[in-house]
Every structure is written in C-alpha cells, then in structure tokens.
Amino acid sequence: MILYLGLSLMANVYSQYLTISPELAAQLDGKRKFVEIMATIDSFYVSRDYQNNPALFSQYKKWNRWAWFAVRHQDDRGEIDYKTSQYFDEAKKMESSRSNSESRTNSGAWQFVGPYEVNWTNPIGTKGIGRVDRLAFHATNANIIFAATPAGGLWKTIDGGENWFSISSNIPNCGISGIVISSEDPSGNKIFILTGDADSGPGGLVSSYGFLRSSIGVLVTTDGGNSWATAGNSNTIFSGRRCYKLLQVRNTPNRLLAGTDNGTYISNDAGVTWAYSQFTGFTVFDLEQHPTNDAIVYAAFQSAVRKSTNNGLSFDITPTFSPGLNGATRATLAVVPANPDEVYYLQCGATNNSIYKSIDIGDTFNLINNTDLISGQYSYNCSFAINPTNNNLMAVGGINVTSSSNNGTTFGNITIGILNNVPIPPNYLHSDIHDLAYNPISNVLFAGTDGGVFTSSDNGVNWANKSNGLCVTQYYHMDGFEGVHNLIIGGAQDNGTAYTTNGVTMNYCGTGDGFSVDFVCEDNNIFYMVENTRVFRFTRSTSNRFNISPDIPANQTFFPNIIAHPTDTSILYVGYANSIWRSNNQGELFSWTQVSNTGTSNGATGHTGGFAVSAHMPDRLYAANATTIMRSDDQGSNWTTISGNPGWPATFGVITDLASRSNNGDEIWMSTTGSGGGNKVFYSGDAGANWVNFTGTLPNLPVYSIVCTTEGDIYIGTELGVYFMDIAMNDWVPFYNGLPLVPVTDLFVNEAVGVILASTFGRGIWQGDLYSDCGPYLFLTGNTEGQHFYQSNGFIETTQVLTGSIGNVLRLRSPQKIVFKNGFRSYNNARVHAIIGNCGQGIFDFTGSTERGVSKSEYLHTALLKVTDD
C-alpha cells in the first residue's frame, strides 16, 4: 500500500478531503518521492515563519512525525510504501507476549520495565503515559471499560480506570479505531475490534500525522481477549483502509457496520463475511443508531449527514443535512437516550467548529454554536459527547475540552493541556482529545487523549488521571547508564521526556515530543534531551533544565540527534538535517561550534542516521544522514566520507542507526531499512575502509536500531522484534521471547548489570537478560502465549499447551531430537514449527523446515496436535 497517495489526485478530491492548505497541496501536486515531499513541506512552513505561529508549528511538527516514520518505509524508488499486509504476515509469525518465567535464555526473556504510572508531584512537562484513540463500556458493569490505542493494542480495566491491563498481547499490535462489545454476550467476553490508526492519517488522503497503521481487518475474541482470530474475509476487504468507527446494529446483532476512508462496509453474519457497502471515495467518520428506533442509523461525513431507515442495510444517497465544508476536516455525531429523536452533528477543523442539532430524527438541523468551541487539528482529533440522561450537558474535544450545561448555547470550563512549572490545576487534561464518552451507567465523562485516559464527574470542570498501568508509551529514543540498574531516560511522542530510577514511575522533565536522549559520561546526574526543536540539559538532583540549543537555520530544527563525548564530560554533539554542532562546555551560554557545512549532507543527521562514538578512540565520531556516513578523528574538525567504499551496498533504503564497539573504535555497525528486502545490516572492522553485509536471513522488515557489546555481540531492533548475532556466527537468531510486537526504536546494553533495554513505539520500555549460549537439554512446560523460540545443543522435550490465537507461535530447533511428550497441545490458529539444526544457525526457515517428519511443510495448523514420542 502506498502510505502517501499520489498527490496528483488532489485536485479531484478536494471537495471530499480538505486536509491541508490548498497552497501546500498545489506545491505537492505530483510529488511521490519522500525527499521531494519533505523538501516542499520544509519550504512551505519555513517561509511562513512557523516558529512564531503556534498553529503552523503544530502542523509542521506532525509532518515531522510523519517524516520520521515515512522515511523508514520507502521503496527502491524513494516512494513511501508501508506494506501493511506483508508486515501483518510477518507479525503472525513473530507475535510475542509475556514470558513463562524463563531464566537466562538464548532467545530472550523480556519483561516490561515501564512506565506503569506518571509522577504527578513534578510539575515540569506534559503529564501523560500514551495515546488512547477510542473508548468502550461494558453494558451492565460501570467499572469495566476498554481503551484502544494507535500502536499498543486493546486495554481493559475492571475497577473504573484505577488499573489497566492488556487483552491483546497475543495479536499483532496494530492501531485500533473501533470497539464493539457484542450484545450477544452479556458477560462482555465477545469483542470485535476494527484495526487501523485513522487518527494518524487525516481524511484518507495525506498521511501527514505521524505513525500510521492501516487496517488489517476486524479481529474477534470470544474469551475476553485470551485468544483472537480474524473475522472472516475482513483482512482482505479492509486491507490498507483507514477506519474510524465500528457499530453493531441493535436488535440485528449479526449486522456490523464500519465507517472508513472509503465509505461503509457491512457484515450480516457477525463478521464471517464482509462486503463494501456505500460511498466509495468518501470518508465516513462516525456511525450512530437511534436510541429507541432500531431502523434508524446515522452516518457522519465531512460535510453531510446521511440516514438509514432499514437497520443500516443501506443509507440515503441524498444527504439528510449538508452544511458544506465550512473549514471542517472531520465530523462526528451524538445521540441522546433521554431525548431519542435528537441527533447532534459536530464539524471539526483547525479554524472552525460548528454544532448542529436535529429534533426530528435527523430530517432537519439547526446551528446551535460555532463561536466558542475548541479548535481541532485538521483530522487528527475531533470528539463530542452528550450526557445520556441530560441533553443540557455536553462536551467537545479538540486540542482541549470545553463543556456546556445549557444544551450547547454557551461553552466554558476549558481544560489546560500544557504545564510549565506550576501546580497541577484541577482542570488539567492532557491535550489532543481523540474520544469523549459518558459512561452510560455512571454518567462519568471519560476522555481518551494523547496522554491516556482521564475522567470528570462534574461535566468537564475537574479531571482525574486514570492511566496507571496503561503501558502504551510511544518512544523514539532511550538511554541507560552503565552499571546502574533501572536508571533510564526516554523521549516519547506526545509525552515529552522522562526518566525513571526504579523502572516503574516516570519523572517528567520535558513536554511536547521527546526525541533523542543521552547521559553525560561518568555522571548519571546530568543528561541531554531533545524536545521538538530544542536541546536541553537536565540535572536530576535539582530538577533544573536549561535550553542549550544552538542557533541553527529554521529548516533544520525538528528532532535532531545528540550524543555525548564518551570520556569528556564537557563535550556534546548535535546533528540536524544539514549540519553538526559541537559544544565544549555542555552547551553553557549557547556556545557552539559548527563542525559540518550548512547546506550539505556531509555527516548531517536528523530523522535518520545518527551518531556513534567509542571510548577506545574518544575523539573519533561517526555520523550518518539517510544515505551517507562520515568519520571525524578530531571531534568533528575534519571529516572523511566512508560510505561508498568497497563492500558498500548499491541500494539499502535509508540508514537508521550506527553503533561502534566501546573497546574498538575501528568497528562500526550500520542498520538500514533494507529497501527491497535485503541489505539491512553492515559492518566495517577498519573504520569504514571496507564493508561487509551481515543481513543474513533477516525478515523483510525495517531495522530501527543497533547496539554492540565489548565482546562483539550485536543486537538489532526491527519493526517487529529483536534479533541477535555473535560476530562469529554466520547468521542472526530471534531474540524476542516475551517482547510485544511493536517497532523496537532503541536499544541499550548494560553489560555490568547483564541486561539489555529496548524502547518500543507503543508498548513502553522492556528489559531482558543478555544472550547466553545454548545448553545441552531443554524441557519446556506450561501454557505458552505469543511467539517463542527455543534452541538447544542437545535435545528438546516439551509438554507445552498453545492456546488457539493469532500470534501464538512456537519454534523449536535441536541438532538431535525434538520430543512432543504426552500433554503437549496446540489449538486452532496457533502454529508449531520444529526443525533439526544446529544452535545459532540463523533465522528459522519455515519453508525448508521438517515438522514431525513432514518435509517442506510451512507449519502445522490443526484443531488439536497431540504427539507422544519417546
């Protein structure tokens, strides 16, 4: 699927999707290559002085979020190509969940570190844990609530939001944009989820808003999330779609409706089969059913409302109401059980919002407010809720929330979304509101925000954070400190920069989007961090933070990479899009020296590439942009290009990370996106004079991060997991037991403690033991969920039980014998792979494996596998 649709189509679809300014659309018309697209965007916002315009700054920041993701998903032509179906296929092979109390292992034994909760005693920075896009409530129990996230799966609370836990750890962690708690099951255990991160892709046209997971269909569980399966043919029908709403039609429970960027889709047999319904090429943002008249279903379009009078089977072609665009880029609906014939329509945009009300089941609408509503952010967020028992009480969410107590005539009680060294006020609510909903039983107002879940018991006047245990932080970068356990800093999307000393509670020290982070060498009290466009120095003991940003051109500002000198506590390097800077005094008094040429890509970093240093040669600095690596042996004063030397790949996508061995500065590792399926990891043992391809049999996924140890062990973080290789090996081995299936954006090896840390884009920070050699024998027991890989130098015996769920995969490798003993079981949807082979010999090759003597069988996929072989 092309993530960035051909912009030559813009002129034809602007009547449907007004997602960016016409001026920018005209400039982007016909451009498909990432470098051309981003150069146009940079020029557009810089020429309009975005730094002094908060609205333009917010837009440009989200374009840069998009750029961070999109640049990692280019094809050989440089066009954006996010292969959703391919990654889902890989995900089905690689999904992992919590570990079964494994000790040190040669396949990983990952456990969640944090954050579990937010420290609200420190007033610095944004207070949030991770983004929540959708909320749903149990029909009879007010304490049971579900939260859907853009990258971290589905979460559940049974105590009203005091604590949350994941109920989708065994499925690929895709974006979720719709939740249905089936009315057929009063227990609430049958759940449908509509996948696809629509809030990160506005209007179905331009993916200008950050991280995007297109739909992989509808998934269903009948046991409360213990096991999941694809609902019928939905994977094919919804492939590549951006989805917004899933509705189960009351009193016709087998009918499911989905609102997408290509109209509506329908299933009339509880998800067994799906078909396109209506309105191709138009986005249906919301679907609501009349509270008492089962025949009536409403659909919200960007500039119109349409109605069904046959239980959602079809909708009127002619809009019931069409006010025109009015600057709106998204819309939503609300119905009121206490006043069932009322229906409300909210148009939401960056500059104009309007609420319309109908009292005759949607036949006519009247404008009730367009003057004092909260602005949204194009199609990034737009939310609306009305109290089910009192139509006077309503709330509108965009950047913040405002509420009304007189049926929308006036609005007030505007929430505060940004904190700057002030006591936390009772009306604080993390900014960017993706969902607002009243609990139908308790009437408590819930908000799904960029920072988690919040509640209000007084119609939006005061708010409480209800996000503890909602472990869905989207990290860009992370760092630890050698020899100190659980001292970690991380920069996250939406939720700034934070550090932890216990691995549980995050202490916030920066707002906005946190990015690159690094400790000062030999001083774990001081670290550096990037916040949107600026660089800060933070001192933990005093909670002092100082803006130390160099004065750089406006078109280079967002998301620079930083790295501290490995032995000199005073030196810091900062890499922007086209320049590298060095400070010799920790950035004090903004004293910086530019050490690469502005206007060139010589060694420059930014969204891609990065830095690498080695304590062995502390003044040597490796720096990379998307396609080039340079080396300086004198702290950046002089540079030598080392890309293009013998062994350098002809094609490789873009460079994503660098790593140098701390006890050998001549060794340099490079990870890439591997455009075209190969050329993902390269190594030089002579400071870049020659290069060796170490891609091996890695899956066709982007590699995000790479780290090496003093012993020459290499770990990489990919789109869907971690892999390991000893330089003496001839290939990589999986190292992901217990690790959720999300992009692994950064890695840190703490050799003195014996652990490896991994930051993920959607499931926080994880920790595992370092790789250990294969033992002579393995005996495996217990229930096994998620993806697990075991290997032995001798033989393997197992009595494990695999529940039947998408993503439950067991892989075994032994050079001698694999014994499935009495009690071993693998149920439908789970997969078992067994192969006779030596420990450490590469990625598991499914197509060439032998499974219980069946040559070249891809996998065993049976209703029940029960084998005894002594």
CSV table of C-alpha atoms in Angstrom, one decimal, residues 479-785:
chain,number,residue,atom,x,y,z
A,479,ASP,CA,19.3,5.6,27.1
A,480,GLY,CA,20.6,3.9,30.3
A,481,PHE,CA,23.7,4.3,32.4
A,482,GLU,CA,26.3,1.5,32.5
A,483,GLY,CA,26.4,-0.2,35.9
A,484,VAL,CA,23.3,1.4,37.3
A,485,HIS,CA,20.1,-0.7,37.1
A,486,ASN,CA,16.8,0.9,36.2
A,487,LEU,CA,18.1,4.4,35.6
A,488,ILE,CA,16.6,5.1,32.2
A,489,ILE,CA,15.6,8.2,30.2
A,490,GLY,CA,13.3,8.2,27.2
A,491,GLY,CA,11.9,10.6,24.6
A,492,ALA,CA,8.3,9.9,23.6
A,493,GLN,CA,5.8,11.1,21.1
A,494,ASP,CA,3.1,13.3,22.7
A,495,ASN,CA,4.5,12.8,26.2
A,496,GLY,CA,7.9,14.6,26.2
A,497,THR,CA,11.0,13.3,28.0
A,498,ALA,CA,11.1,11.5,31.3
A,499,TYR,CA,13.4,9.5,33.5
A,500,THR,CA,13.0,6.7,36.0
A,501,THR,CA,15.2,5.4,38.8
A,502,ASN,CA,13.0,2.4,39.7
A,503,GLY,CA,11.8,1.3,36.3
A,504,VAL,CA,8.1,2.0,37.3
A,505,THR,CA,7.4,5.7,37.7
A,506,MET,CA,8.4,8.2,35.1
A,507,ASN,CA,9.5,11.6,36.3
A,508,TYR,CA,8.8,14.2,33.6
A,509,CYS,CA,11.3,16.8,32.6
A,510,GLY,CA,10.1,17.9,29.2
A,511,THR,CA,7.0,18.5,27.2
A,512,GLY,CA,6.0,18.2,23.5
A,513,ASP,CA,7.5,15.3,21.6
A,514,GLY,CA,10.6,14.0,23.2
A,515,PHE,CA,13.3,12.6,20.9
A,516,SER,CA,17.0,11.9,21.3
A,517,VAL,CA,18.4,11.5,24.8
A,518,ASP,CA,21.9,10.8,26.2
A,519,PHE,CA,23.6,10.8,29.6
A,520,VAL,CA,26.8,12.7,30.3
A,521,CYS,CA,29.6,10.2,30.5
A,522,GLU,CA,30.6,9.3,34.1
A,523,ASP,CA,27.9,11.5,35.5
A,524,ASN,CA,24.4,9.9,35.8
A,525,ASN,CA,23.1,13.1,37.4
A,526,ILE,CA,23.1,15.0,34.1
A,527,PHE,CA,21.6,14.1,30.8
A,528,TYR,CA,20.7,15.8,27.5
A,529,MET,CA,17.4,15.7,25.7
A,530,VAL,CA,15.6,16.9,22.6
A,531,GLU,CA,12.2,18.5,22.8
A,532,ASN,CA,10.6,19.1,19.4
A,533,THR,CA,13.2,21.5,18.0
A,534,ARG,CA,15.3,22.4,21.1
A,535,VAL,CA,18.1,20.8,23.1
A,536,PHE,CA,18.0,20.8,26.9
A,537,ARG,CA,20.4,19.9,29.7
A,538,PHE,CA,18.7,18.4,32.7
A,539,THR,CA,20.1,17.9,36.2
A,540,ARG,CA,18.3,15.2,38.2
A,541,SER,CA,19.3,16.3,41.7
A,542,THR,CA,18.0,19.8,41.3
A,543,SER,CA,15.4,19.2,38.6
A,544,ASN,CA,16.9,22.1,36.7
A,545,ARG,CA,16.7,22.2,32.9
A,546,PHE,CA,18.4,24.6,30.6
A,547,ASN,CA,17.7,25.3,26.9
A,548,ILE,CA,21.1,24.9,25.3
A,549,SER,CA,20.1,24.8,21.7
A,550,PRO,CA,22.5,26.1,19.0
A,551,ASP,CA,21.3,28.8,16.7
A,552,ILE,CA,20.5,26.9,13.5
A,553,PRO,CA,18.5,27.6,10.3
A,554,ALA,CA,14.8,27.3,10.6
A,555,ASN,CA,14.5,24.4,8.1
A,556,GLN,CA,16.7,22.1,10.2
A,557,THR,CA,15.0,22.4,13.5
A,558,PHE,CA,12.9,19.3,14.3
A,559,PHE,CA,14.1,16.1,16.0
A,560,PRO,CA,17.9,16.5,16.0
A,561,ASN,CA,20.1,13.6,17.2
A,562,ILE,CA,22.5,14.1,20.1
A,563,ILE,CA,25.5,12.2,21.5
A,564,ALA,CA,27.8,13.0,24.4
A,565,HIS,CA,31.6,12.5,24.2
A,566,PRO,CA,32.4,9.1,25.7
A,567,THR,CA,35.2,10.3,28.1
A,568,ASP,CA,35.0,14.2,28.2
A,569,THR,CA,32.0,15.3,30.3
A,570,SER,CA,32.0,18.8,28.7
A,571,ILE,CA,31.6,17.8,25.0
A,572,LEU,CA,28.2,17.3,23.3
A,573,TYR,CA,27.4,16.8,19.6
A,574,VAL,CA,24.1,17.8,18.0
A,575,GLY,CA,23.1,16.7,14.5
A,576,TYR,CA,20.4,18.5,12.5
A,577,ALA,CA,19.2,17.9,8.9
A,578,ASN,CA,22.2,19.6,7.3
A,579,SER,CA,24.7,20.5,10.0
A,580,ILE,CA,26.5,19.1,13.0
A,581,TRP,CA,27.4,21.2,16.1
A,582,ARG,CA,29.8,20.7,19.0
A,583,SER,CA,29.8,22.3,22.4
A,584,ASN,CA,32.9,22.1,24.7
A,585,ASN,CA,31.0,23.2,27.9
A,586,GLN,CA,27.8,21.2,28.0
A,587,GLY,CA,26.0,23.9,25.9
A,588,GLU,CA,26.6,26.6,28.5
A,589,LEU,CA,25.8,30.1,27.3
A,590,PHE,CA,24.8,28.7,23.9
A,591,SER,CA,28.5,28.3,22.9
A,592,TRP,CA,28.5,26.1,19.9
A,593,THR,CA,30.9,25.4,17.0
A,594,GLN,CA,29.5,24.2,13.7
A,595,VAL,CA,31.6,21.3,12.6
A,596,SER,CA,29.9,20.4,9.2
A,597,ASN,CA,28.9,22.6,6.3
A,598,THR,CA,25.4,24.0,6.3
A,599,GLY,CA,23.6,23.3,3.1
A,600,THR,CA,25.3,19.9,2.5
A,601,SER,CA,24.6,16.5,3.8
A,602,ASN,CA,28.1,15.9,5.0
A,603,GLY,CA,27.7,13.8,8.1
A,604,ALA,CA,24.4,15.5,8.9
A,605,THR,CA,21.8,13.6,10.9
A,606,GLY,CA,18.2,14.3,11.8
A,607,HIS,CA,15.2,12.0,11.2
A,608,THR,CA,17.6,9.2,10.1
A,609,GLY,CA,21.2,8.1,10.7
A,610,GLY,CA,22.7,9.3,13.9
A,611,PHE,CA,26.0,9.2,15.7
A,612,ALA,CA,28.4,6.6,17.1
A,613,VAL,CA,31.4,7.0,19.4
A,614,SER,CA,33.8,4.6,21.1
A,615,ALA,CA,35.6,5.1,24.4
A,616,HIS,CA,38.5,3.3,22.8
A,617,MET,CA,39.0,6.3,20.4
A,618,PRO,CA,37.1,9.0,22.2
A,619,ASP,CA,37.7,11.8,19.7
A,620,ARG,CA,36.5,9.7,16.8
A,621,LEU,CA,32.9,10.5,15.7
A,622,TYR,CA,30.9,8.6,13.2
A,623,ALA,CA,27.9,10.5,11.8
A,624,ALA,CA,25.2,9.5,9.2
A,625,ASN,CA,22.3,11.0,7.4
A,626,ALA,CA,19.9,9.0,5.3
A,627,THR,CA,22.4,7.8,2.8
A,628,THR,CA,26.0,8.8,3.8
A,629,ILE,CA,28.4,8.0,6.7
A,630,MET,CA,31.3,10.2,7.6
A,631,ARG,CA,34.1,9.9,10.1
A,632,SER,CA,36.0,12.5,12.1
A,633,ASP,CA,39.0,11.6,14.1
A,634,ASP,CA,39.4,15.1,15.7
A,635,GLN,CA,36.0,15.9,17.3
A,636,GLY,CA,34.4,17.0,14.1
A,637,SER,CA,37.0,19.4,12.8
A,638,ASN,CA,37.8,17.3,9.7
A,639,TRP,CA,35.7,14.7,8.0
A,640,THR,CA,36.2,11.7,5.7
A,641,THR,CA,33.4,10.1,3.8
A,642,ILE,CA,33.4,6.3,4.5
A,643,SER,CA,30.2,5.4,2.6
A,644,GLY,CA,30.8,4.2,-0.9
A,645,ASN,CA,34.0,2.3,0.0
A,646,PRO,CA,34.4,-1.4,-1.1
A,647,GLY,CA,31.5,-3.5,0.1
A,648,TRP,CA,29.1,-0.6,0.4
A,649,PRO,CA,25.6,-1.6,-0.9
A,650,ALA,CA,24.2,-0.2,-4.1
A,651,THR,CA,20.7,0.1,-2.5
A,652,PHE,CA,19.7,-0.1,1.1
A,653,GLY,CA,16.8,2.3,1.8
A,654,VAL,CA,17.9,4.7,4.4
A,655,ILE,CA,20.4,4.5,7.3
A,656,THR,CA,18.6,4.3,10.6
A,657,ASP,CA,21.3,3.8,13.3
A,658,LEU,CA,25.0,3.4,14.0
A,659,ALA,CA,27.0,1.6,16.7
A,660,SER,CA,30.7,1.4,17.5
A,661,ARG,CA,32.3,-1.1,19.8
A,662,SER,CA,33.3,0.6,23.0
A,663,ASN,CA,36.7,-1.2,23.2
A,664,ASN,CA,37.5,-0.9,19.4
A,665,GLY,CA,36.8,2.3,17.7
A,666,ASP,CA,37.7,0.8,14.3
A,667,GLU,CA,34.5,-1.3,14.4
A,668,ILE,CA,31.3,0.4,13.1
A,669,TRP,CA,27.9,-1.2,12.5
A,670,MET,CA,25.1,0.3,10.4
A,671,SER,CA,21.4,-0.6,10.3
A,672,THR,CA,19.1,0.3,7.4
A,673,THR,CA,15.5,-0.1,6.3
A,674,GLY,CA,16.7,-2.6,3.7
A,675,SER,CA,14.6,-1.4,0.8
A,676,GLY,CA,13.8,-4.3,-1.5
A,677,GLY,CA,14.2,-6.9,1.2
A,678,GLY,CA,18.0,-7.1,1.6
A,679,ASN,CA,21.0,-5.0,2.7
A,680,LYS,CA,19.8,-4.3,6.3
A,681,VAL,CA,23.0,-4.6,8.4
A,682,PHE,CA,26.6,-3.8,7.5
A,683,TYR,CA,29.9,-3.9,9.4
A,684,SER,CA,33.3,-2.4,9.0
A,685,GLY,CA,36.3,-3.5,11.1
A,686,ASP,CA,38.6,-0.9,9.6
A,687,ALA,CA,36.8,2.4,10.3
A,688,GLY,CA,34.8,2.3,7.1
A,689,ALA,CA,37.6,1.5,4.6
A,690,ASN,CA,35.7,-1.7,3.8
A,691,TRP,CA,32.2,-3.0,4.4
A,692,VAL,CA,30.7,-6.5,4.9
A,693,ASN,CA,27.0,-7.3,4.5
A,694,PHE,CA,25.7,-9.0,7.7
A,695,THR,CA,22.0,-9.1,6.6
A,696,GLY,CA,21.8,-12.9,6.5
A,697,THR,CA,18.3,-14.3,6.6
A,698,LEU,CA,16.7,-11.3,8.5
A,699,PRO,CA,13.0,-10.9,7.7
A,700,ASN,CA,12.0,-8.2,5.2
A,701,LEU,CA,11.3,-5.6,7.8
A,702,PRO,CA,13.0,-2.2,8.5
A,703,VAL,CA,15.7,-2.3,11.2
A,704,TYR,CA,15.3,0.7,13.6
A,705,SER,CA,18.2,0.3,16.0
A,706,ILE,CA,21.5,-1.5,16.6
A,707,VAL,CA,23.9,-1.9,19.5
A,708,CYS,CA,27.1,-3.9,20.1
A,709,THR,CA,28.8,-5.2,23.2
A,710,THR,CA,32.5,-5.3,24.2
A,711,GLU,CA,32.5,-9.0,23.3
A,712,GLY,CA,31.3,-8.3,19.7
A,713,ASP,CA,27.7,-9.4,20.3
A,714,ILE,CA,25.2,-7.5,18.1
A,715,TYR,CA,21.5,-6.8,18.8
A,716,ILE,CA,19.1,-5.1,16.4
A,717,GLY,CA,15.6,-3.8,16.9
A,718,THR,CA,13.3,-4.2,13.9
A,719,GLU,CA,9.7,-3.3,13.0
A,720,LEU,CA,8.6,-6.5,14.8
A,721,GLY,CA,11.2,-7.6,17.3
A,722,VAL,CA,14.8,-8.0,18.3
A,723,TYR,CA,17.5,-10.3,16.8
A,724,PHE,CA,20.9,-11.3,18.0
A,725,MET,CA,24.2,-12.3,16.3
A,726,ASP,CA,27.7,-13.1,17.7
A,727,ILE,CA,30.2,-11.9,15.1
A,728,ALA,CA,31.5,-15.4,15.0
A,729,MET,CA,28.0,-16.7,13.9
A,730,ASN,CA,27.1,-16.9,10.2
A,731,ASP,CA,23.5,-15.5,10.8
A,732,TRP,CA,21.0,-13.9,13.1
A,733,VAL,CA,18.8,-15.7,15.7
A,734,PRO,CA,15.5,-14.5,17.1
A,735,PHE,CA,15.7,-12.8,20.5
A,736,TYR,CA,12.2,-11.8,21.2
A,737,ASN,CA,10.6,-14.2,23.8
A,738,GLY,CA,8.2,-12.1,25.9
A,739,LEU,CA,8.6,-8.9,23.8
A,740,PRO,CA,5.4,-7.3,22.3
A,741,LEU,CA,5.2,-7.0,18.6
A,742,VAL,CA,5.9,-3.3,18.0
A,743,PRO,CA,8.7,-1.4,16.5
A,744,VAL,CA,11.9,-1.5,18.7
A,745,THR,CA,13.2,2.0,18.3
A,746,ASP,CA,16.3,2.0,20.5
A,747,LEU,CA,18.5,-0.5,22.4
A,748,PHE,CA,20.9,-0.1,25.3
A,749,VAL,CA,23.2,-2.9,26.7
A,750,ASN,CA,24.1,-2.6,30.3
A,751,GLU,CA,26.9,-5.1,30.5
A,752,ALA,CA,27.8,-4.5,34.1
A,753,VAL,CA,24.3,-5.4,35.1
A,754,GLY,CA,23.9,-8.1,32.4
A,755,VAL,CA,20.7,-6.7,30.8
A,756,ILE,CA,19.5,-5.2,27.6
A,757,LEU,CA,16.9,-2.5,27.3
A,758,ALA,CA,14.5,-1.9,24.4
A,759,SER,CA,12.3,1.1,23.8
A,760,THR,CA,9.2,0.5,21.7
A,761,PHE,CA,6.9,2.6,19.7
A,762,GLY,CA,3.6,1.8,21.5
A,763,ARG,CA,4.4,-0.5,24.5
A,764,GLY,CA,7.0,1.4,26.6
A,765,ILE,CA,10.4,0.1,27.7
A,766,TRP,CA,11.4,-3.5,28.1
A,767,GLN,CA,14.3,-5.4,29.7
A,768,GLY,CA,15.8,-8.8,29.1
A,769,ASP,CA,18.9,-10.8,30.0
A,770,LEU,CA,21.8,-10.8,27.6
A,771,TYR,CA,22.3,-13.7,25.2
A,772,SER,CA,23.6,-16.9,26.7
A,773,ASP,CA,25.0,-19.9,24.9
A,774,CYS,CA,22.8,-22.9,24.1
A,775,GLY,CA,22.6,-25.6,26.8
A,776,PRO,CA,22.7,-29.4,26.2
A,777,TYR,CA,19.0,-30.0,27.1
A,778,LEU,CA,15.7,-28.2,27.3
A,779,PHE,CA,12.4,-29.3,29.0
A,780,LEU,CA,9.5,-26.9,28.3
A,781,THR,CA,6.3,-26.9,30.2
A,782,GLY,CA,3.2,-24.7,30.9
A,783,ASN,CA,0.8,-22.6,28.9
A,784,THR,CA,2.6,-20.7,26.1
A,785,GLU,CA,1.1,-17.5,24.6
